[in-house]
Short mmCIF file of C-alpha atoms in Angstrom, two decimals:
data_model
loop_
_atom_site.label_atom_id
_atom_site.label_comp_id
_atom_site.label_asym_id
_atom_site.label_seq_id
_atom_site.Cartn_x
_atom_site.Cartn_y
_atom_site.Cartn_z
CA MET A 615 -81.54 146.71 -106.37
CA ASN A 616 -85.24 146.77 -107.31
CA LYS A 617 -88.15 148.88 -106.11
CA SER A 618 -91.63 147.31 -106.19
CA THR A 619 -94.64 149.54 -105.62
CA PHE A 620 -97.92 148.51 -104.00
CA LYS A 621 -101.17 150.38 -103.47
CA ILE A 622 -102.72 149.29 -100.15
CA SER A 623 -106.23 150.68 -99.80
CA LYS A 624 -106.75 149.73 -96.13
CA MET A 625 -103.43 151.13 -94.85
CA ASP A 626 -104.56 154.17 -92.90
CA CYS A 627 -102.85 154.04 -89.49
CA PRO A 628 -99.75 152.72 -87.65
CA SER A 629 -101.37 149.32 -87.08
CA GLU A 630 -101.29 148.41 -90.77
CA GLU A 631 -97.75 149.71 -91.12
CA GLN A 632 -96.62 147.48 -88.23
CA MET A 633 -98.51 144.50 -89.69
CA ILE A 634 -96.61 144.82 -92.96
CA ARG A 635 -93.23 145.42 -91.27
CA MET A 636 -93.61 142.36 -89.06
CA LYS A 637 -94.82 140.24 -91.95
CA LEU A 638 -91.83 141.11 -94.12
CA GLU A 639 -89.19 141.27 -91.39
CA SER A 640 -88.04 137.68 -91.94
CA TYR A 641 -87.30 138.24 -95.65
CA ALA A 642 -83.56 138.74 -96.14
CA GLU A 643 -84.19 140.05 -99.65
CA VAL A 644 -86.14 143.05 -98.31
CA LYS A 645 -83.67 145.90 -97.74
CA TYR A 646 -85.95 148.87 -97.07
CA LEU A 647 -89.66 149.68 -96.77
CA ASP A 648 -90.89 153.15 -97.70
CA PHE A 649 -94.48 153.83 -96.53
CA ASP A 650 -96.67 156.66 -97.80
CA ILE A 651 -99.75 156.24 -95.59
CA PRO A 652 -101.73 159.34 -96.72
CA ASN A 653 -101.54 158.04 -100.31
CA ARG A 654 -101.90 154.36 -99.28
CA LYS A 655 -98.65 153.44 -101.04
CA LEU A 656 -95.78 151.10 -100.14
CA GLU A 657 -92.43 150.88 -101.91
CA VAL A 658 -90.40 147.74 -101.22
CA TYR A 659 -86.67 147.93 -101.99
CA HIS A 660 -85.42 144.38 -102.48
CA VAL A 661 -83.12 141.98 -104.28
CA ASP A 662 -84.27 138.82 -106.08
CA ASP A 663 -87.86 138.03 -107.02
CA ILE A 664 -90.90 139.85 -105.59
CA LYS A 665 -93.38 136.94 -105.74
CA ALA A 666 -92.91 135.64 -102.18
CA ILE A 667 -93.06 139.19 -100.79
CA GLN A 668 -96.17 139.91 -102.84
CA MET A 669 -97.91 136.78 -101.50
CA SER A 670 -97.08 137.76 -97.90
CA ILE A 671 -98.53 141.23 -98.36
CA ALA A 672 -101.64 139.76 -99.99
CA SER A 673 -102.14 137.39 -97.02
CA LEU A 674 -102.77 140.42 -94.77
CA LYS A 675 -105.91 141.24 -96.82
CA LEU A 676 -105.38 144.99 -96.74
CA GLY A 677 -106.63 145.59 -100.27
CA ASP A 678 -103.22 145.52 -101.95
CA SER A 679 -102.53 145.88 -105.66
CA PHE A 680 -99.12 145.45 -107.29
CA GLU A 681 -98.11 148.36 -109.55
CA GLY A 682 -94.77 147.17 -110.88
CA THR A 683 -91.02 146.89 -110.31
CA THR A 684 -88.19 149.20 -111.39
CA GLU A 685 -84.48 149.45 -110.64
CA ALA A 686 -83.74 151.95 -107.87
CA GLU A 687 -81.58 152.70 -104.83
CA PRO A 688 -83.20 153.08 -101.37
CA PRO A 689 -83.66 156.66 -100.09
CA VAL A 690 -81.43 158.20 -97.45
CA MET A 691 -82.93 157.58 -94.00
CA GLU A 692 -83.85 160.49 -91.74
CA ASP A 693 -82.39 161.00 -88.28
CA GLN A 694 -84.20 158.43 -86.12
CA SER A 695 -83.19 159.86 -82.73
CA LYS A 696 -85.26 163.03 -83.13
CA GLN A 697 -88.29 161.03 -84.28
CA LYS A 698 -87.97 158.67 -81.32
CA ARG A 699 -87.82 161.56 -78.85
CA ILE A 700 -91.03 162.99 -80.29
CA LEU A 701 -92.76 159.59 -80.24
CA TRP A 702 -91.70 159.12 -76.61
CA TRP A 703 -93.40 162.43 -75.79
CA VAL A 704 -96.53 161.43 -77.71
CA LEU A 705 -96.54 158.03 -76.00
CA GLY A 706 -96.20 159.70 -72.59
CA ILE A 707 -99.05 162.13 -73.30
CA ASN A 708 -101.35 159.35 -74.53
CA PHE A 709 -100.64 157.00 -71.63
CA GLY A 710 -100.87 159.83 -69.10
CA PHE A 711 -104.32 160.81 -70.32
CA PHE A 712 -105.35 157.14 -70.39
CA VAL A 713 -104.75 157.07 -66.62
CA ILE A 714 -106.37 160.48 -66.04
CA GLU A 715 -109.47 159.80 -68.14
CA MET A 716 -109.96 156.27 -66.81
CA THR A 717 -109.79 157.55 -63.21
CA THR A 718 -112.03 160.58 -63.69
CA GLY A 719 -114.39 158.55 -65.90
CA TRP A 720 -115.13 156.13 -63.05
CA ILE A 721 -115.40 158.95 -60.51
CA SER A 722 -117.79 160.98 -62.68
CA GLY A 723 -119.71 157.97 -64.04
CA SER A 724 -118.91 158.95 -67.64
CA MET A 725 -118.65 156.16 -70.20
CA GLY A 726 -117.49 158.74 -72.75
CA LEU A 727 -114.37 159.51 -70.69
CA ILE A 728 -113.71 155.81 -70.03
CA ALA A 729 -114.04 154.98 -73.73
CA ASP A 730 -111.77 157.90 -74.69
CA SER A 731 -109.20 156.68 -72.15
CA LEU A 732 -109.15 153.27 -73.86
CA ASP A 733 -108.73 154.99 -77.22
CA MET A 734 -105.69 156.72 -75.73
CA LEU A 735 -104.45 153.34 -74.49
CA ALA A 736 -104.86 151.86 -77.98
CA ASP A 737 -102.65 154.60 -79.41
CA SER A 738 -100.11 154.07 -76.62
CA ILE A 739 -99.90 150.36 -77.42
CA VAL A 740 -99.18 151.01 -81.10
CA TYR A 741 -96.54 153.65 -80.30
CA ALA A 742 -94.97 151.35 -77.70
CA LEU A 743 -94.81 148.48 -80.18
CA SER A 744 -93.01 150.78 -82.60
CA LEU A 745 -90.50 151.99 -79.99
CA PHE A 746 -89.89 148.96 -77.77
CA ALA A 747 -89.75 146.34 -80.50
CA VAL A 748 -87.08 148.02 -82.63
CA GLY A 749 -84.44 145.44 -83.38
CA GLY A 750 -86.16 142.81 -81.25
CA ALA A 751 -87.00 139.26 -82.23
CA ILE A 752 -90.13 138.92 -84.32
CA SER A 753 -91.49 136.25 -81.95
CA ARG A 754 -91.26 138.71 -79.05
CA LYS A 755 -93.01 141.42 -81.06
CA LYS A 756 -95.85 139.04 -81.87
CA LYS A 757 -96.23 138.00 -78.23
CA VAL A 758 -96.42 141.65 -77.13
CA ALA A 759 -98.96 142.42 -79.86
CA LYS A 760 -101.07 139.38 -78.94
CA PHE A 761 -101.18 140.23 -75.24
CA SER A 762 -101.90 143.91 -75.94
CA GLY A 763 -104.65 143.11 -78.43
CA TYR A 764 -106.50 140.69 -76.14
CA PHE A 765 -106.12 143.01 -73.18
CA GLN A 766 -107.57 145.93 -75.14
CA MET A 767 -110.37 143.75 -76.54
CA ALA A 768 -111.29 142.60 -73.02
CA LEU A 769 -111.47 146.20 -71.80
CA ALA A 770 -113.60 147.22 -74.80
CA THR A 771 -115.96 144.28 -74.20
CA LEU A 772 -116.36 145.24 -70.53
CA GLY A 773 -117.02 148.80 -71.66
CA PHE A 774 -119.74 147.71 -74.09
CA ALA A 775 -121.33 145.58 -71.36
CA GLU A 776 -121.37 148.55 -68.98
CA VAL A 777 -122.90 150.82 -71.64
CA LEU A 778 -125.67 148.26 -72.23
CA ARG A 779 -126.24 147.86 -68.49
CA ARG A 780 -126.67 151.60 -68.10
CA PHE A 781 -128.97 151.74 -71.14
CA PHE A 782 -131.37 149.19 -69.69
CA THR A 783 -131.17 150.06 -65.99
CA SER A 784 -131.59 153.22 -64.00
CA SER A 785 -128.23 154.89 -63.43
CA GLU A 786 -127.08 158.32 -62.40
CA THR A 787 -126.47 161.08 -64.91
CA PRO A 788 -122.69 161.55 -65.28
CA MET A 789 -120.98 164.67 -63.95
CA PHE A 790 -120.86 166.82 -67.06
CA GLN A 791 -118.28 169.17 -65.50
CA TRP A 792 -115.69 166.36 -65.37
CA MET A 793 -116.53 165.29 -68.92
CA ILE A 794 -116.00 168.76 -70.34
CA VAL A 795 -112.94 169.81 -68.30
CA VAL A 796 -110.99 166.55 -68.66
CA SER A 797 -111.83 166.23 -72.38
CA ILE A 798 -110.62 169.80 -72.97
CA LEU A 799 -107.33 168.90 -71.23
CA ALA A 800 -107.04 165.73 -73.35
CA LEU A 801 -107.76 167.83 -76.44
CA LEU A 802 -104.93 170.20 -75.49
CA GLY A 803 -102.64 167.19 -74.96
CA ASN A 804 -103.44 165.88 -78.43
CA LEU A 805 -102.94 169.33 -79.97
CA ILE A 806 -99.48 169.47 -78.36
CA SER A 807 -98.76 165.97 -79.70
CA LEU A 808 -99.84 167.00 -83.21
CA TRP A 809 -97.69 170.16 -82.99
CA LEU A 810 -94.65 168.08 -81.97
CA ILE A 811 -95.21 165.61 -84.82
CA ASN A 812 -95.71 168.34 -87.43
CA LYS A 813 -92.69 170.23 -86.08
CA ALA A 814 -90.49 167.28 -87.03
CA LYS A 815 -91.51 167.76 -90.69
CA SER A 816 -90.77 164.10 -91.22
CA LYS A 817 -91.81 162.17 -94.30
CA GLU A 818 -91.34 158.84 -92.51
CA ALA A 819 -94.47 156.68 -92.51
CA HIS A 820 -94.73 156.19 -88.75
CA MET A 821 -94.61 159.95 -88.18
CA GLN A 822 -97.29 160.57 -90.83
CA ALA A 823 -99.39 157.80 -89.31
CA SER A 824 -98.96 159.31 -85.84
CA ALA A 825 -100.31 162.61 -87.16
CA ILE A 826 -103.37 160.81 -88.57
CA PHE A 827 -103.93 158.95 -85.29
CA THR A 828 -103.65 162.14 -83.24
CA SER A 829 -106.01 164.03 -85.56
CA ASN A 830 -108.59 161.28 -85.07
CA ASP A 831 -108.14 161.55 -81.29
CA ILE A 832 -108.87 165.28 -81.46
CA ILE A 833 -112.21 164.48 -83.13
CA VAL A 834 -113.02 161.96 -80.38
CA ASN A 835 -112.16 164.55 -77.69
CA GLY A 836 -114.51 166.99 -79.37
CA GLY A 837 -117.26 164.34 -79.36
CA VAL A 838 -116.93 163.81 -75.60
CA ILE A 839 -117.03 167.58 -75.00
CA VAL A 840 -120.24 167.87 -77.06
CA ALA A 841 -121.70 164.91 -75.15
CA GLY A 842 -120.89 166.66 -71.86
CA VAL A 843 -122.64 169.83 -73.01
CA LEU A 844 -125.70 167.79 -74.08
CA VAL A 845 -125.75 166.00 -70.70
CA TYR A 846 -125.92 169.44 -69.05
CA PHE A 847 -128.68 170.85 -71.26
CA LEU A 848 -130.77 167.68 -71.45
CA ASN A 849 -130.02 166.50 -67.89
CA SER A 850 -129.78 163.01 -69.40
CA LYS A 851 -127.26 160.15 -69.45
CA TRP A 852 -128.02 159.26 -73.10
CA PRO A 853 -125.47 161.54 -74.85
CA ASP A 854 -122.68 160.09 -72.68
CA LEU A 855 -123.75 156.50 -73.40
CA VAL A 856 -124.01 157.14 -77.15
CA ILE A 857 -120.53 158.66 -77.44
CA GLY A 858 -119.17 155.92 -75.17
CA GLY A 859 -120.62 153.20 -77.42
CA ILE A 860 -119.23 154.86 -80.56
CA VAL A 861 -115.71 155.22 -79.12
CA PHE A 862 -115.73 151.64 -77.76
CA THR A 863 -116.37 150.54 -81.35
CA PHE A 864 -113.17 152.34 -82.41
CA VAL A 865 -111.30 150.71 -79.51
CA MET A 866 -112.51 147.24 -80.50
CA ARG A 867 -111.48 147.85 -84.10
CA GLY A 868 -108.03 148.92 -82.87
CA ALA A 869 -107.75 145.75 -80.77
CA ILE A 870 -108.53 143.58 -83.80
CA ARG A 871 -105.85 145.41 -85.79
CA ILE A 872 -103.30 144.89 -83.04
CA LEU A 873 -104.15 141.18 -82.86
CA LYS A 874 -103.45 140.90 -86.58
CA LEU A 875 -99.88 141.95 -85.78
CA SER A 876 -99.45 138.74 -83.77
CA LYS A 877 -100.28 136.40 -86.65
#
């Protein structure tokens, strides 16, 4: 068996990992994929020639470069059941806070909370694709990804439109208390998720990617908390709208990545 190594500069979250897995799933010659997301590296264990596989990876336009092929045996796989249990917990936490933040965001009039809820939803979609689609037909995976991507893009577009409406019209200042309290709870939820992921001490790519995703969410939570504090001190809606616009940009980027999974 051969091992071909690729450097993939734009592989920095679970979306790119899923894109590559779904792209190569139909190749019978591919026996194992070993992702190292922090170092942007992919090792493909395969039989026969690498050219077709290389062309498929290149078609994703993720900044790939081929580093060479050597003879090697695939590594021993880790226990998947423990990883799945942890990912189910992380999925539950993310989707739960999507519901909580979306509800309290509308009640409090905070675009920051609404945007953060959609960021949580984006993470939930990627985790769900990883868990639900295991062993499923590639056509079904692509349909799920396509629906999820368009749904998330539609929500992000509506969010942008609402941010612009509030920029150019008179609207009430959001309830900063809700922004701060709910964001602190979401921050605690993400800290628990990160603790669970790190506790697994897994070297599997999807677990490493989940840690990166959750760390990014913690930063977003902190941004909404700061925006809530600024709303209080400035008695202004602008900090909430600014953080909402920034997070909606992340959500839209996530939707585009998910849509790429369906191609």
